[in-house]
Structures are given as C-alpha cells and as structure tokens.
Amino acid sequence: MAESIFPADFLWGGAIAANQAEGAYLEGGKGITTVDVIPHGKDRMAVKLGVEERFALREDEFYPSHGAIDFYHRYKEDIALMAEMGFTVFRTSIAWSRIFPNGDEQQPNAAGIAFYRDLFSECKKYGIEPLVTLCHFDVPMHLVREYGSWRSRKMVEFFTHYARICFEAFDGLVKYWLTFNEINIMLHSPFSGAGLVFEKDDNKEQVKYQAAHHELVASALATKIAHEVNPENQVGCMLAGGNFYPYSCKPEDVWAALEKDRENLFFIDVQARGAYPSYARRLFKEKGIVVEMEPGDSDILKDTVDFVSFSYYASRCASADMNDNNSNAANIVKSLKNPYIEASEWGWGIDPLGLRITMNMMYDRYQKPLFLVENGLGAKDVVNEQGEINDDYRISYLREHIKAMGEAIEDGIPVMGYTSWGCIDLVSASTGEMSKRYGFVYVDRDDQGNGTLARTRKKSFHWYKKVIASNGMDLD
Ligand code: BG6
C-alpha cells in the first residue's frame, strides 16, 4: 500500500457529548441542565430557540437526555468497543453540572470528578487520548434561572472556576481541550447553545452578542489557565463549520454568502486571532448592538487557542433574497437548498468537496492546525433478520469525507485528527430522536426511550477499523 498521506501521529477516533449519551441525569449528585428541560416533540424547537421558557419538567413530556444511551453506566463496554476499532482519540464532554450541580458553588462535587477520572483513565488504559469539551450544549439550569445564563458577566467567573477545577483534576489524563462546542450555534439556537431565554421586548441580537462577548472572554481566560496548569495542554475553539456558497454569481448573492460566513466565523476570528474583527463595528452599529466590555477585555482576548476545531456535516448556500420561507436548516444554520448536491434523509446536504473548501478557507484565515472533531451521516438503520446492520450509505459518506480531508492535507494543511460524530448511536441534538443514527455501534433504543440498550457492531465498525489500521489509506 502506498505511504499514508496522513501524518504518523494523526489521531483517529470518534466523538460523543455528555448530554446526548450519559443519561443518569440526576445520579452522582448531578444538577439539572438546559438540555434536561428540552422535550422531545412539537415544542422542542421553541424551547431550543429560547422563545418558550420551560424551566420546569412536565409529566406528559419525554426528555431524551434523561436516559440517553446510559453511557454513564456502560462506558467501560463502550470504550472497549472504541479500542477494538483502534481509536487513538475519543472526544466527549464533561457535564458542567456533574462537577458543579448549580454552577456557582466553590467546591466541586467529588462524585462528578471521580466519574470523569474513571472514564479518562479507562481511555488511557487503551492508549486513547481523551479530547474533552468543557461545555457542549449544557448550562446548569440554576445559572439560567438565577443569572440569565451568559447574559451575565458573572458567568465568566463561574466558567473559569469550573475550567480550572477540570484542568487540575484531570491533569495527566487529558491534554486536548475544547472550551465551547460549536460556539456560533448560540446565534442560531440560543437556549440550547447558551442557555438564553428571551423576554418580549428584548433586542435579541443585543442579548446574543453580549452573551457571546462573555463566552469569548471566558474562553480566552480558560485557555490561559489551561496553559498555566500544564504547558503541555492544547486548547481549541470549535466552530459549527461549512462554508456558504453564493447561490449564483450575482454580486449581491456573493456578498450575502460572505456576510453569512462572517456571522459564524466572527467567534473564531476572536478566538484564533485575539481581537474583534474589523467588520464587527459596522455589524453592531447596524443591528443596534452595544457590547459592554470591561477594561482589560481586549488584553484577555489576546490569549488565542492552540488549534481550530470544527464540525462539518454539510456546506451551505446563501442568496440576497434568502428568508425564513425559502431556506431550511442544515445543522440548525439556515441555508438554501443546493441543487447540485444530494441530501440526507434529514435534508442535510452531502458535499465532501465542501469539506476541502472549508478546510482551505479556515487554514488560509487562521494559520493554526485544524482538528475535524465532528463529521458523519445521520440515517435510519435497519437491523436485518440475522441481526446485522449493513450501513453502506454511512461508509460511503465517511469514505468520501475522509478522502476530502486527505486532499486538504495534500493542500498543505496541518490536521491533527478526525473524530467522526456519534461513533456510538446517541440522541440527536436537533430533533431528540434516537432514530437519527450516526454510529459504528448500534444501540437498541427508540425515539420514545424503549429498548434493551444492547450494543451491536455495524458493518461500518469493521470498515472504520481497517481505515484506522491503514492510517487512512484503506478506504474500500
Ligand atoms: C452538532 C453538535 O451540531 O451536530 C452535536 O455538536 C450534534 O451535538 C451533531 O449531535 C449532529 O446533529 P444532530 O442534530 O443530527 O444530532
């Protein structure tokens, strides 16, 4: 076989998030978080968007995060399966409310620390590097109720305290960290992204960008703390990626696509370049936004990340006439339908070349190593009479995207690794379904929470094992 185009130390693995996998939502002293109050069903979107306040649980509703796939109790079995595929990296998140049930305590919850120490030690046992997100779509509900979540500057203090406790408690076990998962999603899904709930008279843009400023300051401070605790620590930001294409070559469409890209890249521009981008002044003026900053914030923001991580599921499309009626959501971010590409069962465009385009744009812009920490195909799987799951569609999606990532490496981009999303089936963040599956490992659970939770290797499991063993060269 030809020599691999992937570096010898390239990290191969998969990704999950605490709130979509762990379940056990009140065990081990865990506090309730934003995702725990987001129901499955018709009201889900309104709650996620922060337009419907839902602080208390209802008996007539089903909350998928409460049980999820029970990773909390089954992680040893699951990590063993990841090790069997040859993973060298495993991405998960820490549930903030396992460490600080309310979020504003001084002393962490010992049971939460113990759980993650055990989990990360289990990974290390197999030579798997944990890649850990501090905040993946779960803010302790107490912080939402008492402080309005990231509206409040107090959150910077709570988050950095939490971050320091994690860096210290897991020092020697974890060296790859991400601060906020898909930080730009707070603009598109404000409650699930950042715990924001809107009042009737709010200027929503004002609320969102003030919250964004707090997160950006908190992220830069956490990055600095991580380096102080251990200079070996490497910290990344995380973008819900996918470039916008202009719907046509009409200059107005090209401009619309550029503006849409900037809307998302705004966050990474700050985290990777250390200052607000030049276009922010006009953006804020036109939207009537005044971001309150404290003296010293611009110095704090200079602590930039070590690498830029991102998710990529689909490219996006924008035109000057884009509106709520003609655009759908591709991974929550609104996009026009691209007539040149196919789409998944959930309408997410399938565009491997878009990954290469996105990676090239990001490296041209940031000049920092990239890490593709989410990519995959959400699809309905069928268990046949022999108990097998022949997910060729998933293999085909992943194959083409890994090829495109290889092309980006050949284009000269340093790429640290690849963690495909939902390496074991888990709860969908957007819809709350279990039937939107991404895994190499099938989990017997349905959308209403029924099932044995038994784990089964899919066809893609055996395929990915070969991919890893050949360092990305055997994709057949
Ligand atoms: C990303 C998130 O937005 O996409 C994950 O970081 C999420 O949490 C993933 O699960 C896939 O989206 P979905 O809606 O299919 O679960």
Coordinates of C-alpha atoms and ligand atoms in Angstrom, one line a residue:
M1 CA 0.0 0.0 0.0
A2 CA 1.2 3.5 -0.8
E3 CA 2.6 5.6 2.1
S4 CA -0.1 7.3 4.0
I5 CA -0.8 11.0 3.3
F6 CA -1.9 11.3 6.9
P7 CA 0.8 12.1 9.5
A8 CA 2.1 9.2 11.5
D9 CA 0.7 10.8 14.7
F10 CA -2.7 11.6 13.2
L11 CA -5.4 11.0 15.8
W12 CA -8.3 8.7 14.6
G13 CA -11.4 8.3 16.7
G14 CA -15.0 9.3 17.3
A15 CA -17.0 11.9 19.3
I16 CA -19.9 12.0 21.6
A17 CA -21.2 14.5 24.1
A18 CA -22.2 14.0 27.8
N19 CA -25.8 15.2 27.4
Q20 CA -26.5 13.0 24.4
A21 CA -25.0 9.8 25.8
E22 CA -24.6 9.7 29.5
G23 CA -28.2 9.7 30.8
A24 CA -28.3 9.2 34.6
Y25 CA -29.3 12.9 34.6
L26 CA -29.7 13.1 38.4
E27 CA -27.2 10.5 39.5
G28 CA -23.9 11.1 41.3
G29 CA -25.2 14.4 42.5
K30 CA -25.6 15.9 39.0
G31 CA -27.7 19.1 38.7
I32 CA -30.3 19.7 36.1
T33 CA -29.1 21.4 32.9
T34 CA -30.6 23.2 29.9
V35 CA -30.7 20.1 27.8
D36 CA -32.6 18.2 30.5
V37 CA -35.6 20.5 30.1
I38 CA -35.7 20.3 26.3
P39 CA -38.5 17.9 25.4
H40 CA -38.9 15.6 22.5
G41 CA -41.8 16.5 20.2
K42 CA -43.6 19.6 18.9
D43 CA -42.4 22.2 21.4
R44 CA -38.7 21.2 21.2
M45 CA -37.7 23.8 18.7
A46 CA -39.4 26.7 20.5
V47 CA -37.6 25.8 23.7
K48 CA -34.3 25.4 21.9
L49 CA -34.6 28.8 20.3
G50 CA -35.3 30.4 23.7
V51 CA -38.7 31.7 22.7
E52 CA -40.6 29.4 25.0
E53 CA -39.5 29.3 28.6
R54 CA -39.6 25.8 30.0
F55 CA -37.8 25.8 33.3
A56 CA -39.8 23.0 35.0
L57 CA -40.2 19.4 33.8
R58 CA -43.7 18.2 32.7
E59 CA -45.0 14.8 33.4
D60 CA -46.6 14.4 30.0
E61 CA -43.4 15.0 28.1
F62 CA -40.4 12.8 27.2
Y63 CA -36.9 14.2 27.8
P64 CA -34.4 12.2 25.8
S65 CA -31.3 13.3 27.7
H66 CA -32.6 11.8 31.0
G67 CA -31.7 8.2 30.0
A68 CA -29.9 8.7 26.6
I69 CA -27.8 5.6 25.9
D70 CA -26.8 5.1 29.5
F71 CA -23.1 5.7 28.8
Y72 CA -22.8 6.8 32.4
H73 CA -23.1 3.1 33.5
R74 CA -21.9 1.4 30.3
Y75 CA -18.8 3.5 29.4
K76 CA -16.4 0.6 30.1
E77 CA -18.1 -1.6 27.5
D78 CA -18.3 1.3 25.1
I79 CA -14.7 2.4 25.4
A80 CA -13.7 -1.2 24.9
L81 CA -15.6 -1.2 21.5
M82 CA -13.8 2.1 20.5
A83 CA -10.5 0.5 21.4
E84 CA -11.4 -2.5 19.3
M85 CA -11.7 -0.2 16.3
G86 CA -8.2 1.1 17.1
F87 CA -9.2 4.6 18.3
T88 CA -6.3 6.8 19.4
V89 CA -8.6 9.7 20.4
F90 CA -12.1 9.8 22.0
R91 CA -14.0 13.1 22.2
T92 CA -16.5 13.6 24.8
S93 CA -17.7 16.5 27.0
I94 CA -17.8 17.0 30.8
A95 CA -21.3 17.7 32.0
W96 CA -20.7 21.0 33.9
S97 CA -23.5 20.1 36.3
R98 CA -21.8 16.9 37.4
I99 CA -18.8 18.9 38.6
F100 CA -20.9 21.9 39.9
P101 CA -24.6 20.9 40.2
N102 CA -25.7 24.5 40.5
G103 CA -22.8 26.1 38.7
D104 CA -22.0 28.8 41.3
E105 CA -20.5 26.6 44.1
Q106 CA -16.9 26.9 45.2
Q107 CA -16.4 23.2 46.0
P108 CA -16.8 20.7 43.2
N109 CA -18.9 17.6 43.5
A110 CA -16.5 14.7 44.3
A111 CA -18.7 12.1 42.6
G112 CA -18.6 14.0 39.3
I113 CA -14.8 14.3 39.4
A114 CA -14.5 10.6 40.2
F115 CA -16.7 9.6 37.3
Y116 CA -14.6 11.5 34.8
R117 CA -11.3 10.4 36.3
D118 CA -12.5 6.8 35.8
L119 CA -13.7 7.5 32.3
F120 CA -10.5 9.2 31.2
S121 CA -8.4 6.5 32.9
E122 CA -10.3 3.9 31.0
C123 CA -9.5 5.6 27.7
K124 CA -5.8 5.9 28.7
K125 CA -5.8 2.2 29.5
Y126 CA -6.2 1.5 25.8
G127 CA -3.8 4.3 24.7
I128 CA -6.8 6.5 23.7
E129 CA -6.3 10.3 24.2
P130 CA -9.4 12.0 25.6
L131 CA -10.4 15.2 23.7
V132 CA -12.6 17.0 26.1
T133 CA -15.2 19.7 25.6
L134 CA -15.9 21.8 28.7
C135 CA -19.3 23.0 27.6
H136 CA -21.3 21.0 25.0
F137 CA -24.8 22.5 24.9
D138 CA -25.4 22.1 28.7
V139 CA -25.5 25.1 31.1
P140 CA -26.6 24.3 34.7
M141 CA -30.3 25.4 35.0
H142 CA -29.6 27.2 38.3
L143 CA -27.3 29.6 36.3
V144 CA -30.1 30.1 33.8
R145 CA -32.7 30.9 36.5
E146 CA -30.6 33.0 38.8
Y147 CA -28.3 34.9 36.4
G148 CA -29.9 34.6 33.0
S149 CA -27.0 32.4 31.9
W150 CA -24.5 34.1 29.6
R151 CA -26.4 37.4 29.7
S152 CA -24.5 37.9 32.9
R153 CA -20.8 38.7 33.3
K154 CA -20.8 36.5 36.4
M155 CA -20.7 33.5 34.1
V156 CA -17.1 34.3 33.2
E157 CA -16.2 33.7 36.9
F158 CA -18.3 30.5 37.2
F159 CA -17.0 29.1 33.9
T160 CA -13.3 29.8 34.5
H161 CA -13.5 28.3 38.0
Y162 CA -15.1 25.2 36.6
A163 CA -12.4 25.1 33.9
R164 CA -9.6 25.4 36.4
I165 CA -11.0 22.7 38.6
C166 CA -11.2 20.4 35.5
F167 CA -7.7 21.2 34.3
E168 CA -6.3 20.4 37.7
A169 CA -8.4 17.4 38.5
F170 CA -7.7 15.7 35.1
D171 CA -4.1 16.9 34.7
G172 CA -2.0 14.0 33.4
L173 CA -5.1 12.3 31.9
V174 CA -6.3 14.9 29.4
K175 CA -4.2 17.3 27.3
Y176 CA -6.6 18.2 24.4
W177 CA -9.4 20.5 25.4
L178 CA -12.1 22.5 23.7
T179 CA -13.8 25.3 25.5
F180 CA -17.3 25.7 23.9
N181 CA -18.8 23.2 21.4
E182 CA -20.0 25.0 18.2
I183 CA -19.8 28.4 19.8
N184 CA -21.5 30.0 16.8
I185 CA -24.7 27.9 17.4
M186 CA -25.6 30.3 20.2
L187 CA -26.8 32.7 17.4
H188 CA -29.0 30.1 15.8
S189 CA -30.3 28.1 18.8
P190 CA -29.8 30.4 21.8
F191 CA -31.2 28.3 24.6
S192 CA -29.5 25.0 23.7
G193 CA -26.4 26.9 22.6
A194 CA -26.0 29.3 25.6
G195 CA -29.0 29.0 28.0
L196 CA -30.6 32.2 26.7
V197 CA -34.3 32.8 27.0
F198 CA -35.8 36.0 25.6
E199 CA -38.2 38.5 27.1
K200 CA -40.8 40.0 24.9
D201 CA -39.1 43.3 24.4
D202 CA -35.5 42.1 24.1
N203 CA -33.3 43.1 21.2
K204 CA -32.3 39.5 20.6
E205 CA -29.2 40.5 18.7
Q206 CA -28.1 42.6 21.6
V207 CA -28.6 39.8 24.1
K208 CA -26.8 37.3 21.9
Y209 CA -23.7 39.3 21.2
Q210 CA -23.4 40.4 24.8
A211 CA -23.6 36.7 25.8
A212 CA -21.1 36.0 23.0
H213 CA -18.7 38.5 24.5
H214 CA -18.9 36.8 27.9
E215 CA -18.2 33.4 26.3
L216 CA -15.3 34.7 24.3
V217 CA -13.7 36.3 27.4
A218 CA -14.3 33.1 29.4
S219 CA -12.8 31.0 26.6
A220 CA -9.7 33.1 26.4
L221 CA -9.2 33.1 30.2
A222 CA -9.8 29.3 30.3
T223 CA -7.1 28.9 27.5
K224 CA -4.7 30.9 29.6
I225 CA -5.5 28.9 32.8
A226 CA -5.0 25.6 30.9
H227 CA -1.5 26.6 29.8
E228 CA -0.7 27.8 33.4
V229 CA -1.8 24.5 34.9
N230 CA 0.2 22.5 32.4
P231 CA 2.1 23.9 29.4
E232 CA 1.5 20.7 27.6
N233 CA -2.2 21.4 27.4
Q234 CA -3.5 22.2 24.0
V235 CA -6.8 24.2 23.8
G236 CA -9.0 24.5 20.7
C237 CA -12.0 26.6 19.8
M238 CA -14.9 24.8 18.0
L239 CA -17.0 26.0 15.0
A240 CA -20.1 24.6 13.5
G241 CA -18.4 24.7 10.1
G242 CA -19.4 24.6 6.5
N243 CA -18.8 27.4 4.1
F244 CA -21.6 29.4 2.5
Y245 CA -21.7 29.2 -1.3
P246 CA -23.3 32.1 -3.2
Y247 CA -26.5 30.8 -4.8
S248 CA -25.4 32.4 -8.0
C249 CA -22.6 34.7 -9.3
K250 CA -24.8 37.7 -8.9
P251 CA -22.7 40.1 -6.8
E252 CA -25.5 40.5 -4.2
D253 CA -25.5 36.8 -3.7
V254 CA -21.8 36.6 -3.3
W255 CA -22.0 39.4 -0.8
A256 CA -24.8 37.6 1.1
A257 CA -22.6 34.4 1.3
L258 CA -19.7 36.4 2.6
E259 CA -21.8 38.0 5.3
K260 CA -23.2 34.7 6.4
D261 CA -19.7 33.2 6.7
R262 CA -18.6 36.2 8.8
E263 CA -21.6 35.7 11.1
N264 CA -20.3 32.3 12.0
L265 CA -16.6 33.0 11.8
F266 CA -16.9 36.0 14.0
F267 CA -16.3 33.8 17.0
I268 CA -13.3 32.0 15.6
D269 CA -11.9 35.3 14.4
V270 CA -11.7 36.4 18.0
Q271 CA -10.6 33.1 19.5
A272 CA -7.9 32.4 16.9
R273 CA -6.7 35.9 16.1
G274 CA -7.1 37.5 19.5
A275 CA -9.3 40.6 18.7
Y276 CA -12.7 41.6 17.4
P277 CA -12.7 41.5 13.6
S278 CA -12.8 44.8 11.7
Y279 CA -16.3 44.1 10.4
A280 CA -17.8 43.9 13.9
R281 CA -18.1 47.7 14.3
R282 CA -20.4 48.1 11.4
L283 CA -22.3 44.9 12.2
F284 CA -23.0 46.1 15.7
K285 CA -24.0 49.6 14.6
E286 CA -26.5 48.3 12.0
K287 CA -28.1 45.9 14.5
G288 CA -28.3 48.5 17.3
I289 CA -25.9 46.5 19.5
V290 CA -23.7 47.9 22.2
V291 CA -21.5 45.3 23.7
E292 CA -20.4 46.2 27.2
M293 CA -16.8 45.4 27.8
E294 CA -14.7 45.8 30.8
P295 CA -11.3 47.5 30.8
G296 CA -8.7 44.8 30.2
D297 CA -11.0 42.6 28.0
S298 CA -9.1 43.3 24.8
D299 CA -5.9 42.1 26.6
I300 CA -7.7 38.9 27.8
L301 CA -8.8 38.1 24.3
K302 CA -5.2 38.1 23.1
D303 CA -4.8 34.6 24.6
T304 CA -5.6 32.7 21.5
V305 CA -6.3 29.0 21.0
D306 CA -3.6 26.4 20.0
F307 CA -5.7 24.9 17.3
V308 CA -9.0 25.4 15.5
S309 CA -11.5 22.5 15.7
F310 CA -14.8 22.3 13.8
S311 CA -17.7 20.2 12.8
Y312 CA -18.5 19.6 9.2
Y313 CA -21.7 17.9 8.0
A314 CA -22.7 20.0 5.0
S315 CA -21.9 23.1 3.1
R316 CA -24.4 26.0 3.0
C317 CA -25.9 28.3 0.4
A318 CA -27.0 31.9 0.6
S319 CA -28.6 34.5 -1.6
A320 CA -29.6 38.1 -1.3
D321 CA -33.3 37.0 -1.2
M322 CA -32.9 34.4 1.4
N323 CA -35.6 34.4 4.0
D324 CA -37.3 32.1 6.5
N325 CA -39.7 30.8 3.9
N326 CA -37.2 29.6 1.3
S327 CA -34.4 28.3 3.5
N328 CA -34.2 25.2 5.6
A329 CA -31.9 24.4 8.4
A330 CA -28.7 22.5 7.8
N331 CA -27.4 21.7 11.2
I332 CA -29.5 24.5 12.7
V333 CA -27.9 27.1 10.5
K334 CA -30.3 28.3 7.8
S335 CA -29.3 27.6 4.2
L336 CA -30.9 27.5 0.7
K337 CA -31.1 24.1 -0.8
N338 CA -28.2 23.5 -3.2
P339 CA -29.5 21.9 -6.4
Y340 CA -26.1 20.4 -7.2
I341 CA -25.7 18.1 -4.3
E342 CA -27.7 15.2 -2.7
A343 CA -29.1 15.4 0.8
S344 CA -29.5 13.1 3.8
E345 CA -32.9 11.8 5.0
W346 CA -33.0 14.9 7.2
G347 CA -32.2 17.3 4.4
W348 CA -28.6 18.0 5.2
G349 CA -26.6 18.4 2.0
I350 CA -23.9 15.9 1.3
D351 CA -20.8 17.6 -0.1
P352 CA -17.4 16.2 0.5
L353 CA -15.7 18.8 -1.7
G354 CA -17.3 21.4 0.6
L355 CA -15.1 19.9 3.4
R356 CA -11.9 20.6 1.4
I357 CA -13.1 24.1 0.6
T358 CA -14.0 24.8 4.2
M359 CA -10.6 23.5 5.5
N360 CA -8.7 25.5 3.0
M361 CA -10.6 28.7 3.8
M362 CA -10.0 28.1 7.6
Y363 CA -6.3 27.5 7.2
D364 CA -5.9 30.5 4.9
R365 CA -7.7 32.6 7.5
Y366 CA -6.2 31.3 10.8
Q367 CA -2.9 29.5 10.1
K368 CA -3.4 27.2 13.0
P369 CA -3.6 23.4 13.0
L370 CA -7.1 22.1 12.3
F371 CA -9.0 19.3 14.0
L372 CA -12.1 17.8 12.4
V373 CA -14.0 16.9 15.6
E374 CA -17.4 16.1 14.1
N375 CA -18.5 14.6 10.7
G376 CA -21.0 11.9 9.9
L377 CA -24.3 10.9 8.4
G378 CA -27.4 10.8 10.4
A379 CA -29.5 8.0 8.9
K380 CA -32.2 5.4 9.8
D381 CA -30.6 2.0 10.2
V382 CA -32.4 -1.4 9.8
V383 CA -31.5 -4.5 11.8
N384 CA -31.9 -7.4 9.4
E385 CA -33.1 -10.9 10.3
Q386 CA -29.6 -12.0 11.0
G387 CA -29.2 -9.1 13.5
E388 CA -26.8 -7.2 11.2
I389 CA -26.8 -3.6 10.3
N390 CA -25.4 -3.1 6.8
D391 CA -24.9 0.7 6.7
D392 CA -23.1 1.1 3.3
Y393 CA -24.6 4.6 3.0
R394 CA -22.7 5.6 6.1
I395 CA -19.5 4.0 4.9
S396 CA -19.8 5.8 1.6
Y397 CA -20.4 9.2 3.3
L398 CA -17.4 8.8 5.6
R399 CA -15.2 7.5 2.8
E400 CA -15.7 10.5 0.6
H401 CA -15.2 12.9 3.5
I402 CA -12.0 11.2 4.7
K403 CA -10.8 11.4 1.1
A404 CA -11.6 15.1 1.0
M405 CA -9.7 15.6 4.3
G406 CA -6.8 13.8 2.8
E407 CA -6.9 16.2 -0.2
A408 CA -6.8 19.1 2.3
I409 CA -3.7 17.6 3.9
E410 CA -2.2 17.4 0.5
D411 CA -3.1 21.0 0.0
G412 CA -0.6 21.7 2.8
I413 CA -2.9 22.0 5.8
P414 CA -1.8 20.6 9.2
V415 CA -4.6 18.5 10.5
M416 CA -4.3 16.9 14.0
G417 CA -7.0 14.3 13.8
Y418 CA -10.5 13.2 12.9
T419 CA -13.3 12.2 15.3
S420 CA -16.4 11.1 13.5
W421 CA -19.6 12.2 15.2
G422 CA -21.7 9.8 17.3
C423 CA -19.3 6.9 17.0
I424 CA -21.9 5.1 19.0
D425 CA -25.6 5.9 18.4
L426 CA -26.9 8.6 20.6
V427 CA -29.7 11.2 21.0
S428 CA -29.9 13.7 18.1
A429 CA -29.2 17.3 19.3
S430 CA -31.6 18.9 16.8
T431 CA -34.6 16.5 16.9
G432 CA -34.1 14.5 20.1
E433 CA -34.6 11.3 18.1
M434 CA -32.6 8.1 18.5
S435 CA -33.6 7.0 15.0
K436 CA -31.2 9.6 13.5
R437 CA -28.2 7.4 14.0
Y438 CA -24.5 8.2 13.3
G439 CA -22.8 5.3 15.0
F440 CA -20.4 2.4 14.1
V441 CA -22.1 0.8 17.1
Y442 CA -25.9 0.3 17.1
V443 CA -27.8 1.0 20.3
D444 CA -31.1 -0.7 20.8
R445 CA -33.3 2.2 21.9
D446 CA -36.1 4.0 20.1
D447 CA -37.4 7.6 20.0
Q448 CA -39.7 7.0 23.0
G449 CA -36.9 5.5 25.1
N450 CA -37.8 1.8 24.7
G451 CA -35.2 -0.8 24.1
T452 CA -32.7 -3.0 25.7
L453 CA -29.8 -0.6 25.2
A454 CA -27.8 -3.6 23.8
R455 CA -24.8 -2.6 21.7
T456 CA -24.2 -4.2 18.2
R457 CA -21.3 -3.6 15.8
K458 CA -22.5 -2.3 12.4
K459 CA -20.8 -3.0 9.1
S460 CA -19.1 0.4 9.3
F461 CA -17.5 -0.7 12.6
H462 CA -15.3 -3.2 10.7
W463 CA -14.7 -0.8 7.9
Y464 CA -13.5 2.0 10.2
K465 CA -11.2 -0.4 12.0
K466 CA -9.4 -1.0 8.6
V467 CA -9.3 2.7 7.9
I468 CA -7.5 3.4 11.2
A469 CA -5.2 0.4 10.9
S470 CA -4.1 1.6 7.5
N471 CA -3.8 5.3 8.7
G472 CA -6.5 6.4 6.3
M473 CA -5.2 4.5 3.2
D474 CA -7.6 1.5 3.0
L475 CA -11.0 3.1 2.4
D476 CA -12.6 0.3 0.5
Ligands
BG6_1 C1 -23.5 19.2 16.1 C2 -23.4 19.0 17.6 O1 -24.3 20.3 15.9 O2 -24.1 18.2 15.3 C3 -23.8 17.7 18.1 O3 -22.2 19.4 18.2 C4 -24.9 17.1 17.2 O4 -24.2 17.8 19.5 C5 -24.4 17.0 15.8 O5 -25.5 15.9 17.7 C6 -25.4 16.3 14.9 O6 -26.6 16.9 14.9 P1 -27.9 16.2 15.1 O7 -29.0 17.2 15.3 O8 -28.1 15.3 14.0 O9 -27.8 15.4 16.4

